[in-house]
Amino acid sequence: MKKIQASLTSRIGAIMAVPLLAGAILAGPAAAAPAKPQVKTAAAAQVKTGAISVTLDGKKLPLKSQPIQSKGYILVPMKDIFNSLGASVTWEPNTKTIIATSHNYLTMTLQVGASHAVVNGKNVKLDVPAALKNGVTYVPIRFVSESFGAIVKWDGASRAVRIQSAESQMEEARIRAEKERQANRLTTAEIVAKNDDSVVLIQTDFGQGSGVVVDSHAVLTNHHVMQEAKSGKVIMNDGRELTIRGVASYDEKNDLAIIVTEEDLDVPAVDFGKLDDMEKGDSVVAIGSPLGVQNTVTEGVISNFGYDNGSFYYQISNPIDHGSSGGGLFNQFGELIGLTTSGYEDTAANINFAVSSEDAMSLLWETDLESEQISFLKSSLPDTLEGASNEEIVKLLKKEFNGVPASDGMLELSDWKVSRDEAGWLQLTANVHTGFYDVYGSKMEKNLRLWAFNTYYDLHRLLPKEKIQLNLYYDKKVDFEPRGYAPGVVTALPDGKWQVRYSILDVQFKDEVLIKIPS
């Protein structure tokens, strides 16, 4: 996969502004007349008086007419030099005026015989004016080239003008910078030494995750780590436990949140890297706390790049697990390029994902870490369901408990029903998507148990006095009589079809919880 080009293009545009601005004010002499060579051979004399050649970025320019000299300065055909520099040119014959423009960032006006030119609205004195000779318009090569950000050198020995364009200069600078950067690659041990203390374990009253230090009191993590949390602490690599004051800002779409601690974190903030520095196959190091095992280090590579709903993300081969969310993903220079956030379970392929840190940088720049309004995220659930009608409970279940997340997708839930039996139990039922369950059901026991426990936690908080039984049902109609099912599972229907209905999950709770997945 090619590098992402959008931000690279904007950076090139920013770089180009420097030489172009400088070039616009460089109106000094073109190549000074070379001193007469002190050699007596006929060959040397030929070099001195031979034709002048012009090269651009090492390639000879095909000039339709030979350059001329005036007052010791070299002039070349107007169209040839402007076209080679990527500029468009207009000739106004009535006033003998040349108007050249380039990519909307430079406009130059020269008039044949005039002592001044106009560059981006400013008058600039010329050492030699443009000239008209034998029907060809000539312009001073040094002034024109340098106005477009080029470097011009005169080689007197070979009577050659050598031009290096702004684009060539930038490419040379890029190659030099890349060589210098590659010389600063770190080993895995050096990456860990640089960042280990700046990766933290986050524990809340709702769950657990990881985070990275981005300021003296600020930690960057995933939004879903802080969702539904009402209190929490940051546990440092040295064992210190710091109280979380709240969430200063968040970006739910990109799964990002910045939390603020009451106490000073007292460790360096991580350095941020750039998405467009990374290529498929580059080595990356992840530091996080999978299953609560603090600051676990894993190595991997960028397996792929992804783009979803306006956001970039990495696919990585680093092993991660529950608790790794919000952990740091570092490039070969020890810079943070992403936060580990999710992955596929039950696969040997290590298909995992990290959100790009560039979205996090934007969020950090917009965040007021000193705000008095910092607090925990508002829950999507109400404070209580006590006194709510069955219809109101069904509405909430449809909105907030509409699926069981799994490594292969989402097991959708439908047909929620709420009733109360003779023994006073509140009974909640829903049907699962049978097509999904037919394919992936055998791998979902872990997902069902985790969903059951989280659902118990939420519903018990909302209805603390109730005894609740929750059942998820497999409910499917077929056009033949099924065999081998337990009594009561298969029912004949009036239309000649048969219904198969059985519970795949039975959760019962009050203050304690029982979770049963029927075999």
Short mmCIF file of C-alpha atoms in Angstrom, two decimals:
data_model
loop_
_atom_site.label_atom_id
_atom_site.label_comp_id
_atom_site.label_asym_id
_atom_site.label_seq_id
_atom_site.Cartn_x
_atom_site.Cartn_y
_atom_site.Cartn_z
CA MET A 1 0.00 0.00 0.00
CA LYS A 2 1.34 3.45 -0.87
CA LYS A 3 1.92 6.06 1.75
CA ILE A 4 -0.98 8.36 2.49
CA GLN A 5 -0.37 11.40 0.26
CA ALA A 6 -2.73 14.10 1.57
CA SER A 7 -0.67 15.47 4.44
CA LEU A 8 2.61 14.89 2.53
CA THR A 9 1.36 17.15 -0.24
CA SER A 10 0.48 19.88 2.22
CA ARG A 11 3.92 19.62 3.80
CA ILE A 12 5.60 19.95 0.38
CA GLY A 13 3.50 23.02 -0.30
CA ALA A 14 4.64 24.55 2.98
CA ILE A 15 8.30 23.82 2.17
CA MET A 16 8.02 25.38 -1.28
CA ALA A 17 6.89 28.68 0.17
CA VAL A 18 10.34 29.31 1.64
CA PRO A 19 12.55 29.26 -1.45
CA LEU A 20 9.86 30.93 -3.51
CA LEU A 21 9.56 33.85 -1.15
CA ALA A 22 13.32 34.13 -0.98
CA GLY A 23 13.58 33.86 -4.75
CA ALA A 24 11.15 36.71 -5.24
CA ILE A 25 13.55 39.17 -3.63
CA LEU A 26 16.76 37.83 -5.14
CA ALA A 27 17.20 40.35 -7.91
CA GLY A 28 20.98 40.47 -7.86
CA PRO A 29 23.14 40.08 -10.97
CA ALA A 30 22.91 37.06 -13.15
CA ALA A 31 26.15 35.27 -13.87
CA ALA A 32 28.91 37.85 -13.85
CA ALA A 33 31.03 37.97 -16.98
CA PRO A 34 33.73 35.32 -16.57
CA ALA A 35 37.31 36.47 -16.26
CA LYS A 36 39.42 35.87 -19.35
CA PRO A 37 41.17 32.52 -18.98
CA GLN A 38 44.94 32.70 -18.79
CA VAL A 39 45.60 29.84 -21.22
CA LYS A 40 47.19 30.02 -24.63
CA THR A 41 46.04 26.81 -26.32
CA ALA A 42 43.62 26.88 -29.19
CA ALA A 43 41.42 24.35 -27.36
CA ALA A 44 41.19 26.62 -24.32
CA ALA A 45 40.22 29.54 -26.50
CA GLN A 46 37.45 27.44 -28.00
CA VAL A 47 36.03 26.69 -24.54
CA LYS A 48 36.03 30.38 -23.68
CA THR A 49 34.17 31.53 -26.76
CA GLY A 50 31.94 28.45 -27.40
CA ALA A 51 28.17 28.33 -27.08
CA ILE A 52 26.58 28.58 -23.64
CA SER A 53 24.66 25.52 -22.45
CA VAL A 54 21.91 25.40 -19.82
CA THR A 55 21.03 22.40 -17.63
CA LEU A 56 18.09 21.98 -15.26
CA ASP A 57 18.43 19.32 -12.54
CA GLY A 58 21.28 17.72 -14.48
CA LYS A 59 19.49 17.57 -17.84
CA LYS A 60 20.37 19.82 -20.76
CA LEU A 61 17.59 22.21 -21.72
CA PRO A 62 16.68 22.09 -25.42
CA LEU A 63 16.75 25.80 -26.27
CA LYS A 64 15.24 26.87 -29.59
CA SER A 65 17.70 29.77 -29.74
CA GLN A 66 21.14 30.12 -28.22
CA PRO A 67 21.55 32.18 -25.02
CA ILE A 68 22.91 35.69 -25.44
CA GLN A 69 25.00 37.92 -23.16
CA SER A 70 24.23 41.51 -22.28
CA LYS A 71 26.39 43.61 -19.94
CA GLY A 72 27.98 40.39 -18.71
CA TYR A 73 24.63 38.74 -17.91
CA ILE A 74 23.10 35.74 -19.64
CA LEU A 75 19.63 35.83 -21.21
CA VAL A 76 17.71 32.87 -22.61
CA PRO A 77 14.55 32.44 -24.69
CA MET A 78 11.52 33.36 -22.65
CA LYS A 79 9.24 30.37 -23.40
CA ASP A 80 11.98 27.78 -22.95
CA ILE A 81 12.98 28.84 -19.44
CA PHE A 82 9.46 29.49 -18.14
CA ASN A 83 8.14 26.19 -19.47
CA SER A 84 11.06 24.28 -17.96
CA LEU A 85 10.33 25.86 -14.56
CA GLY A 86 6.68 24.79 -14.75
CA ALA A 87 5.29 28.29 -15.33
CA SER A 88 2.73 29.40 -17.86
CA VAL A 89 3.61 32.49 -19.85
CA THR A 90 1.61 35.13 -21.71
CA TRP A 91 3.12 37.57 -24.23
CA GLU A 92 1.42 40.90 -24.87
CA PRO A 93 2.87 42.15 -28.18
CA ASN A 94 1.44 45.67 -28.00
CA THR A 95 3.30 46.54 -24.81
CA LYS A 96 6.03 43.89 -25.23
CA THR A 97 5.15 42.57 -21.77
CA ILE A 98 5.75 39.08 -20.39
CA ILE A 99 3.37 37.73 -17.71
CA ALA A 100 4.40 34.43 -16.08
CA THR A 101 2.48 32.53 -13.40
CA SER A 102 3.21 29.34 -11.50
CA HIS A 103 0.69 27.28 -9.46
CA ASN A 104 -1.04 30.40 -8.13
CA TYR A 105 1.86 31.22 -5.81
CA LEU A 106 3.97 33.47 -8.06
CA THR A 107 3.21 36.03 -10.74
CA MET A 108 6.01 37.83 -12.59
CA THR A 109 5.69 40.69 -15.08
CA LEU A 110 8.60 41.86 -17.24
CA GLN A 111 8.59 44.40 -20.05
CA VAL A 112 11.19 44.35 -22.77
CA GLY A 113 13.75 47.07 -22.06
CA ALA A 114 12.37 47.93 -18.60
CA SER A 115 14.78 48.22 -15.65
CA HIS A 116 12.27 46.78 -13.18
CA ALA A 117 10.10 43.68 -12.95
CA VAL A 118 7.03 43.09 -10.80
CA VAL A 119 7.04 39.93 -8.67
CA ASN A 120 3.87 39.20 -6.69
CA GLY A 121 2.95 42.88 -6.81
CA LYS A 122 6.38 44.22 -5.77
CA ASN A 123 8.79 46.16 -7.96
CA VAL A 124 12.20 44.52 -8.25
CA LYS A 125 15.20 46.20 -9.92
CA LEU A 126 16.83 44.28 -12.76
CA ASP A 127 20.55 44.30 -13.55
CA VAL A 128 19.72 43.60 -17.16
CA PRO A 129 16.30 44.00 -18.82
CA ALA A 130 14.46 41.55 -21.02
CA ALA A 131 15.38 41.92 -24.67
CA LEU A 132 13.90 41.26 -28.12
CA LYS A 133 16.35 39.96 -30.74
CA ASN A 134 15.62 38.48 -34.14
CA GLY A 135 11.98 37.98 -33.15
CA VAL A 136 12.89 36.06 -29.96
CA THR A 137 12.17 37.43 -26.49
CA TYR A 138 15.03 36.86 -24.04
CA VAL A 139 14.87 37.09 -20.25
CA PRO A 140 17.65 37.16 -17.60
CA ILE A 141 18.12 33.53 -16.58
CA ARG A 142 19.40 34.09 -13.04
CA PHE A 143 16.65 36.50 -12.04
CA VAL A 144 13.87 34.35 -13.48
CA SER A 145 15.20 31.08 -12.05
CA GLU A 146 15.87 32.41 -8.58
CA SER A 147 12.45 34.06 -8.46
CA PHE A 148 11.04 30.55 -8.87
CA GLY A 149 13.14 29.26 -6.00
CA ALA A 150 15.87 27.67 -8.13
CA ILE A 151 19.62 27.76 -7.48
CA VAL A 152 21.75 29.07 -10.39
CA LYS A 153 25.46 28.41 -10.84
CA TRP A 154 27.82 29.49 -13.61
CA ASP A 155 30.55 27.08 -14.74
CA GLY A 156 33.03 29.28 -16.55
CA ALA A 157 35.29 26.46 -17.66
CA SER A 158 32.53 24.77 -19.69
CA ARG A 159 30.45 27.92 -20.24
CA ALA A 160 27.43 26.23 -18.68
CA VAL A 161 24.57 27.56 -16.58
CA ARG A 162 23.48 24.91 -14.08
CA ILE A 163 20.01 25.31 -12.52
CA GLN A 164 18.63 23.27 -9.65
CA SER A 165 14.87 23.63 -9.30
CA ALA A 166 13.02 24.13 -6.01
CA GLU A 167 11.51 20.65 -6.43
CA SER A 168 14.96 19.09 -6.81
CA GLN A 169 16.21 20.96 -3.75
CA MET A 170 13.26 19.65 -1.73
CA GLU A 171 13.88 16.10 -2.91
CA GLU A 172 17.54 16.37 -1.88
CA ALA A 173 16.49 17.76 1.50
CA ARG A 174 13.95 14.94 1.90
CA ILE A 175 16.54 12.29 1.11
CA ARG A 176 19.02 13.85 3.56
CA ALA A 177 16.37 14.06 6.28
CA GLU A 178 15.30 10.47 5.65
CA LYS A 179 18.90 9.24 5.90
CA GLU A 180 19.38 11.16 9.14
CA ARG A 181 16.08 9.78 10.48
CA GLN A 182 16.91 6.20 9.56
CA ALA A 183 20.17 6.56 11.45
CA ASN A 184 18.08 7.21 14.59
CA ARG A 185 16.17 3.90 14.57
CA LEU A 186 15.88 2.32 18.01
CA THR A 187 15.94 -1.27 19.15
CA THR A 188 12.87 -2.69 20.86
CA ALA A 189 14.65 -2.42 24.20
CA GLU A 190 15.45 1.26 23.54
CA ILE A 191 11.82 1.96 22.53
CA VAL A 192 10.61 0.37 25.76
CA ALA A 193 13.19 2.23 27.86
CA LYS A 194 12.01 5.50 26.35
CA ASN A 195 8.27 4.93 26.80
CA ASP A 196 7.58 2.28 29.44
CA ASP A 197 7.05 4.71 32.32
CA SER A 198 4.75 6.83 30.12
CA VAL A 199 2.27 3.96 29.56
CA VAL A 200 -0.23 3.45 32.39
CA LEU A 201 -2.90 1.03 33.59
CA ILE A 202 -6.39 2.53 33.96
CA GLN A 203 -8.85 1.03 36.44
CA THR A 204 -12.40 2.34 36.71
CA ASP A 205 -15.51 1.22 38.54
CA PHE A 206 -16.67 -0.23 35.21
CA GLY A 207 -13.59 -1.88 33.72
CA GLN A 208 -9.92 -1.71 32.89
CA GLY A 209 -7.72 -0.42 30.08
CA SER A 210 -4.45 1.27 29.24
CA GLY A 211 -3.31 4.79 28.40
CA VAL A 212 -0.33 6.96 27.49
CA VAL A 213 0.88 10.13 29.17
CA VAL A 214 0.53 13.25 26.99
CA ASP A 215 0.91 16.02 29.61
CA SER A 216 1.79 16.50 33.26
CA HIS A 217 -1.79 15.64 34.33
CA ALA A 218 -3.22 14.15 31.11
CA VAL A 219 -3.52 10.58 29.79
CA LEU A 220 -4.73 9.60 26.32
CA THR A 221 -6.85 6.45 26.06
CA ASN A 222 -9.77 4.93 24.15
CA HIS A 223 -13.24 6.39 24.63
CA HIS A 224 -14.69 2.96 25.37
CA VAL A 225 -12.28 2.57 28.33
CA MET A 226 -13.99 5.49 30.08
CA GLN A 227 -17.54 4.87 28.86
CA GLU A 228 -19.96 4.30 31.77
CA ALA A 229 -17.16 4.91 34.34
CA LYS A 230 -18.00 7.08 37.36
CA SER A 231 -14.64 6.91 39.13
CA GLY A 232 -11.20 5.52 38.50
CA LYS A 233 -7.46 5.63 39.00
CA VAL A 234 -4.30 5.61 36.92
CA ILE A 235 -1.68 3.09 38.04
CA MET A 236 1.85 4.08 37.09
CA ASN A 237 4.62 1.69 36.12
CA ASP A 238 6.31 2.39 39.49
CA GLY A 239 3.17 1.40 41.40
CA ARG A 240 1.81 4.88 42.19
CA GLU A 241 -1.98 5.20 42.05
CA LEU A 242 -3.36 8.57 40.94
CA THR A 243 -7.01 9.63 41.12
CA ILE A 244 -8.79 10.36 37.84
CA ARG A 245 -10.50 13.74 37.99
CA GLY A 246 -12.52 13.16 34.83
CA VAL A 247 -12.52 13.30 31.03
CA ALA A 248 -11.30 16.61 29.61
CA SER A 249 -12.36 15.85 26.03
CA TYR A 250 -13.29 12.94 23.82
CA ASP A 251 -13.87 11.87 20.24
CA GLU A 252 -16.36 9.00 20.19
CA LYS A 253 -16.10 8.47 16.41
CA ASN A 254 -12.34 7.87 16.64
CA ASP A 255 -12.62 6.13 20.05
CA LEU A 256 -10.39 8.64 21.86
CA ALA A 257 -10.54 10.30 25.27
CA ILE A 258 -8.18 12.49 27.29
CA ILE A 259 -8.44 12.02 31.05
CA VAL A 260 -7.02 14.33 33.70
CA THR A 261 -5.54 13.20 37.02
CA GLU A 262 -5.70 15.02 40.33
CA GLU A 263 -1.98 14.48 40.98
CA ASP A 264 1.05 15.17 38.79
CA LEU A 265 1.96 12.14 36.69
CA ASP A 266 5.66 13.03 37.03
CA VAL A 267 6.80 11.18 33.89
CA PRO A 268 7.68 12.47 30.39
CA ALA A 269 4.93 12.84 27.81
CA VAL A 270 5.28 10.57 24.76
CA ASP A 271 6.54 11.95 21.45
CA PHE A 272 4.06 11.80 18.56
CA GLY A 273 4.91 10.31 15.18
CA LYS A 274 3.20 10.72 11.81
CA LEU A 275 0.99 8.44 9.80
CA ASP A 276 2.65 9.35 6.50
CA ASP A 277 6.05 8.27 7.83
CA MET A 278 4.77 4.69 8.10
CA GLU A 279 4.68 1.94 5.49
CA LYS A 280 3.10 -1.47 5.33
CA GLY A 281 5.52 -3.95 6.88
CA ASP A 282 7.18 -1.45 9.25
CA SER A 283 7.99 -2.85 12.69
CA VAL A 284 5.95 -1.52 15.62
CA VAL A 285 6.01 -2.06 19.39
CA ALA A 286 2.87 -2.13 21.56
CA ILE A 287 2.89 -1.45 25.31
CA GLY A 288 -0.30 -2.00 27.31
CA SER A 289 -1.93 -4.08 30.03
CA PRO A 290 -3.74 -7.05 28.46
CA LEU A 291 -5.88 -8.85 31.08
CA GLY A 292 -4.39 -6.48 33.67
CA VAL A 293 -0.79 -7.69 33.17
CA GLN A 294 0.73 -4.24 33.42
CA ASN A 295 2.95 -2.79 30.68
CA THR A 296 3.27 -5.92 28.59
CA VAL A 297 5.45 -5.41 25.49
CA THR A 298 4.67 -7.05 22.13
CA GLU A 299 6.37 -6.74 18.76
CA GLY A 300 4.68 -6.81 15.37
CA VAL A 301 4.38 -5.08 12.02
CA ILE A 302 1.89 -2.85 10.28
CA SER A 303 -0.15 -5.45 8.43
CA ASN A 304 -2.26 -2.92 6.55
CA PHE A 305 -3.76 0.55 6.60
CA GLY A 306 -7.46 1.28 6.82
CA TYR A 307 -9.79 4.23 6.34
CA ASP A 308 -13.24 4.28 7.88
CA ASN A 309 -15.71 7.13 8.17
CA GLY A 310 -13.04 9.82 7.83
CA SER A 311 -10.51 8.17 10.13
CA PHE A 312 -7.25 6.34 9.48
CA TYR A 313 -6.31 3.25 11.43
CA TYR A 314 -3.60 0.59 11.44
CA GLN A 315 -4.02 -3.14 11.16
CA ILE A 316 -1.19 -4.64 13.24
CA SER A 317 0.14 -8.10 14.03
CA ASN A 318 1.03 -7.28 17.66
CA PRO A 319 -0.82 -9.63 20.05
CA ILE A 320 -3.29 -7.69 22.25
CA ASP A 321 -6.25 -8.64 24.47
CA HIS A 322 -8.89 -7.16 26.76
CA GLY A 323 -7.16 -4.45 28.80
CA SER A 324 -4.83 -3.47 25.95
CA SER A 325 -7.33 -0.81 24.81
CA GLY A 326 -5.70 2.62 24.95
CA GLY A 327 -2.17 1.22 25.06
CA GLY A 328 0.61 2.82 23.05
CA LEU A 329 1.72 1.73 19.57
CA PHE A 330 5.22 3.01 18.85
CA ASN A 331 7.23 3.21 15.63
CA GLN A 332 10.91 2.38 15.18
CA PHE A 333 11.92 5.80 16.50
CA GLY A 334 10.02 5.44 19.76
CA GLU A 335 7.23 7.80 18.66
CA LEU A 336 3.54 7.20 19.38
CA ILE A 337 1.67 6.48 16.15
CA GLY A 338 -1.52 4.94 17.54
CA LEU A 339 -3.54 3.45 20.38
CA THR A 340 -4.29 -0.28 20.37
CA THR A 341 -8.05 -0.58 20.39
CA SER A 342 -9.56 -3.85 19.10
CA GLY A 343 -8.98 -7.11 17.28
CA TYR A 344 -10.36 -10.45 16.14
CA GLU A 345 -10.54 -13.24 18.68
CA ASP A 346 -10.17 -16.97 18.04
CA THR A 347 -7.69 -16.58 15.20
CA ALA A 348 -3.99 -17.34 14.87
CA ALA A 349 -3.54 -14.48 12.40
CA ASN A 350 -3.14 -11.69 15.03
CA ILE A 351 -5.59 -9.40 13.25
CA ASN A 352 -5.64 -6.38 15.55
CA PHE A 353 -6.18 -2.66 15.14
CA ALA A 354 -4.95 0.70 16.41
CA VAL A 355 -6.43 4.17 15.94
CA SER A 356 -4.06 6.75 14.49
CA SER A 357 -2.40 9.12 16.93
CA GLU A 358 -2.81 12.00 14.46
CA ASP A 359 -6.49 12.20 15.37
CA ALA A 360 -5.37 12.19 19.01
CA MET A 361 -2.99 15.11 18.36
CA SER A 362 -5.85 17.16 16.95
CA LEU A 363 -7.98 16.35 19.99
CA LEU A 364 -5.15 17.28 22.38
CA TRP A 365 -4.57 20.65 20.68
CA GLU A 366 -8.25 21.49 21.13
CA THR A 367 -8.44 20.42 24.79
CA ASP A 368 -8.38 22.80 27.75
CA LEU A 369 -6.66 20.72 30.43
CA GLU A 370 -7.24 23.45 33.01
CA SER A 371 -11.00 23.64 32.51
CA GLU A 372 -13.24 23.62 35.58
CA GLN A 373 -15.81 21.57 33.63
CA ILE A 374 -13.81 18.31 33.58
CA SER A 375 -15.99 15.38 34.67
CA PHE A 376 -16.71 11.75 33.84
CA LEU A 377 -18.66 10.94 30.70
CA LYS A 378 -22.42 11.07 30.91
CA SER A 379 -23.84 7.56 30.88
CA SER A 380 -26.07 6.47 28.03
CA LEU A 381 -28.18 4.71 30.66
CA PRO A 382 -30.61 6.47 33.03
CA ASP A 383 -29.88 6.73 36.73
CA THR A 384 -32.66 4.27 37.57
CA LEU A 385 -35.50 2.23 36.08
CA GLU A 386 -37.42 1.92 39.34
CA GLY A 387 -41.06 2.67 38.69
CA ALA A 388 -40.63 2.29 34.92
CA SER A 389 -43.31 0.51 32.92
CA ASN A 390 -42.62 -2.70 30.99
CA GLU A 391 -42.83 -0.68 27.77
CA GLU A 392 -40.19 1.76 29.01
CA ILE A 393 -37.89 -1.12 29.95
CA VAL A 394 -38.36 -2.72 26.51
CA LYS A 395 -37.48 0.59 24.84
CA LEU A 396 -34.21 0.81 26.80
CA LEU A 397 -33.32 -2.82 26.10
CA LYS A 398 -33.81 -2.29 22.36
CA LYS A 399 -31.61 0.79 22.40
CA GLU A 400 -28.77 -0.22 24.72
CA PHE A 401 -28.73 -4.04 24.72
CA ASN A 402 -29.38 -4.82 21.08
CA GLY A 403 -26.46 -7.16 20.38
CA VAL A 404 -23.71 -9.40 21.73
CA PRO A 405 -20.25 -8.38 20.41
CA ALA A 406 -18.21 -11.27 19.07
CA SER A 407 -14.90 -11.68 17.26
CA ASP A 408 -16.77 -12.43 14.02
CA GLY A 409 -19.26 -9.58 14.27
CA MET A 410 -22.37 -8.76 16.29
CA LEU A 411 -25.02 -11.27 17.33
CA GLU A 412 -28.11 -9.10 16.92
CA LEU A 413 -31.01 -9.31 19.39
CA SER A 414 -34.66 -8.63 18.58
CA ASP A 415 -38.21 -9.09 19.86
CA TRP A 416 -37.49 -7.94 23.41
CA LYS A 417 -40.33 -8.74 25.83
CA VAL A 418 -40.76 -7.86 29.51
CA SER A 419 -43.21 -9.53 31.91
CA ARG A 420 -43.57 -10.45 35.58
CA ASP A 421 -44.40 -14.01 36.65
CA GLU A 422 -46.46 -15.26 39.60
CA ALA A 423 -43.35 -15.53 41.79
CA GLY A 424 -42.56 -11.86 41.31
CA TRP A 425 -39.60 -12.32 38.94
CA LEU A 426 -39.09 -9.75 36.20
CA GLN A 427 -38.61 -11.80 33.05
CA LEU A 428 -36.72 -10.41 30.05
CA THR A 429 -36.53 -12.30 26.75
CA ALA A 430 -35.10 -11.65 23.29
CA ASN A 431 -34.43 -13.68 20.14
CA VAL A 432 -31.00 -13.99 18.56
CA HIS A 433 -30.19 -13.70 14.86
CA THR A 434 -30.34 -17.37 13.90
CA GLY A 435 -28.28 -17.03 10.72
CA PHE A 436 -25.32 -15.55 12.61
CA TYR A 437 -25.68 -18.03 15.46
CA ASP A 438 -25.86 -21.03 13.09
CA VAL A 439 -22.37 -20.12 11.79
CA TYR A 440 -20.59 -18.70 14.84
CA GLY A 441 -22.56 -19.95 17.84
CA SER A 442 -20.07 -22.67 18.74
CA LYS A 443 -17.37 -20.02 19.32
CA MET A 444 -19.48 -17.58 21.35
CA GLU A 445 -19.59 -18.96 24.89
CA LYS A 446 -16.94 -16.49 26.14
CA ASN A 447 -18.71 -13.57 24.44
CA LEU A 448 -22.10 -14.59 25.84
CA ARG A 449 -20.76 -14.90 29.39
CA LEU A 450 -19.05 -11.51 29.22
CA TRP A 451 -22.18 -9.86 27.79
CA ALA A 452 -24.30 -11.55 30.47
CA PHE A 453 -22.10 -10.26 33.28
CA ASN A 454 -22.01 -6.69 31.90
CA THR A 455 -25.78 -6.73 31.40
CA TYR A 456 -26.30 -7.99 34.95
CA TYR A 457 -24.08 -5.19 36.24
CA ASP A 458 -26.08 -2.51 34.41
CA LEU A 459 -29.59 -3.84 35.06
CA HIS A 460 -28.93 -4.55 38.73
CA ARG A 461 -27.78 -0.93 39.16
CA LEU A 462 -30.95 0.29 37.44
CA LEU A 463 -33.30 -2.15 39.25
CA PRO A 464 -31.49 -3.04 42.52
CA LYS A 465 -34.56 -4.48 44.27
CA GLU A 466 -35.73 -6.79 41.50
CA LYS A 467 -35.18 -10.50 40.94
CA ILE A 468 -34.51 -10.73 37.22
CA GLN A 469 -34.27 -13.62 34.79
CA LEU A 470 -33.00 -12.90 31.28
CA ASN A 471 -33.19 -15.44 28.45
CA LEU A 472 -31.87 -15.23 24.89
CA TYR A 473 -33.67 -17.62 22.55
CA TYR A 474 -32.83 -19.35 19.30
CA ASP A 475 -36.13 -19.21 17.41
CA LYS A 476 -36.36 -20.58 13.87
CA LYS A 477 -39.07 -21.94 11.56
CA VAL A 478 -38.38 -24.79 9.12
CA ASP A 479 -40.50 -26.71 6.59
CA PHE A 480 -39.69 -30.19 7.97
CA GLU A 481 -40.16 -31.91 11.32
CA PRO A 482 -36.84 -31.65 13.22
CA ARG A 483 -35.55 -34.70 15.08
CA GLY A 484 -33.38 -35.20 18.16
CA TYR A 485 -34.42 -32.12 20.14
CA ALA A 486 -35.52 -32.14 23.79
CA PRO A 487 -39.26 -32.23 24.52
CA GLY A 488 -40.92 -28.82 24.21
CA VAL A 489 -38.28 -27.41 21.82
CA VAL A 490 -40.07 -28.29 18.58
CA THR A 491 -43.64 -27.12 17.92
CA ALA A 492 -45.91 -27.89 14.96
CA LEU A 493 -47.44 -24.75 13.40
CA PRO A 494 -50.86 -24.41 11.71
CA ASP A 495 -49.26 -23.58 8.34
CA GLY A 496 -47.49 -26.95 8.21
CA LYS A 497 -44.12 -25.57 9.31
CA TRP A 498 -42.22 -26.36 12.49
CA GLN A 499 -40.78 -23.99 15.09
CA VAL A 500 -37.53 -24.71 16.94
CA ARG A 501 -37.13 -22.56 20.06
CA TYR A 502 -34.65 -22.99 22.91
CA SER A 503 -32.64 -20.82 25.28
CA ILE A 504 -28.96 -20.23 24.47
CA LEU A 505 -28.38 -18.05 27.55
CA ASP A 506 -30.09 -18.01 30.96
CA VAL A 507 -29.07 -15.24 33.39
CA GLN A 508 -30.62 -14.98 36.85
CA PHE A 509 -29.66 -12.31 39.39
CA LYS A 510 -30.47 -10.12 42.31
CA ASP A 511 -27.43 -9.20 44.40
CA GLU A 512 -25.58 -12.24 42.97
CA VAL A 513 -25.65 -13.61 39.43
CA LEU A 514 -25.99 -17.06 37.88
CA ILE A 515 -25.05 -17.53 34.22
CA LYS A 516 -26.03 -20.69 32.36
CA ILE A 517 -25.35 -21.54 28.73
CA PRO A 518 -27.37 -24.71 27.98
CA SER A 519 -25.41 -27.43 26.19
#
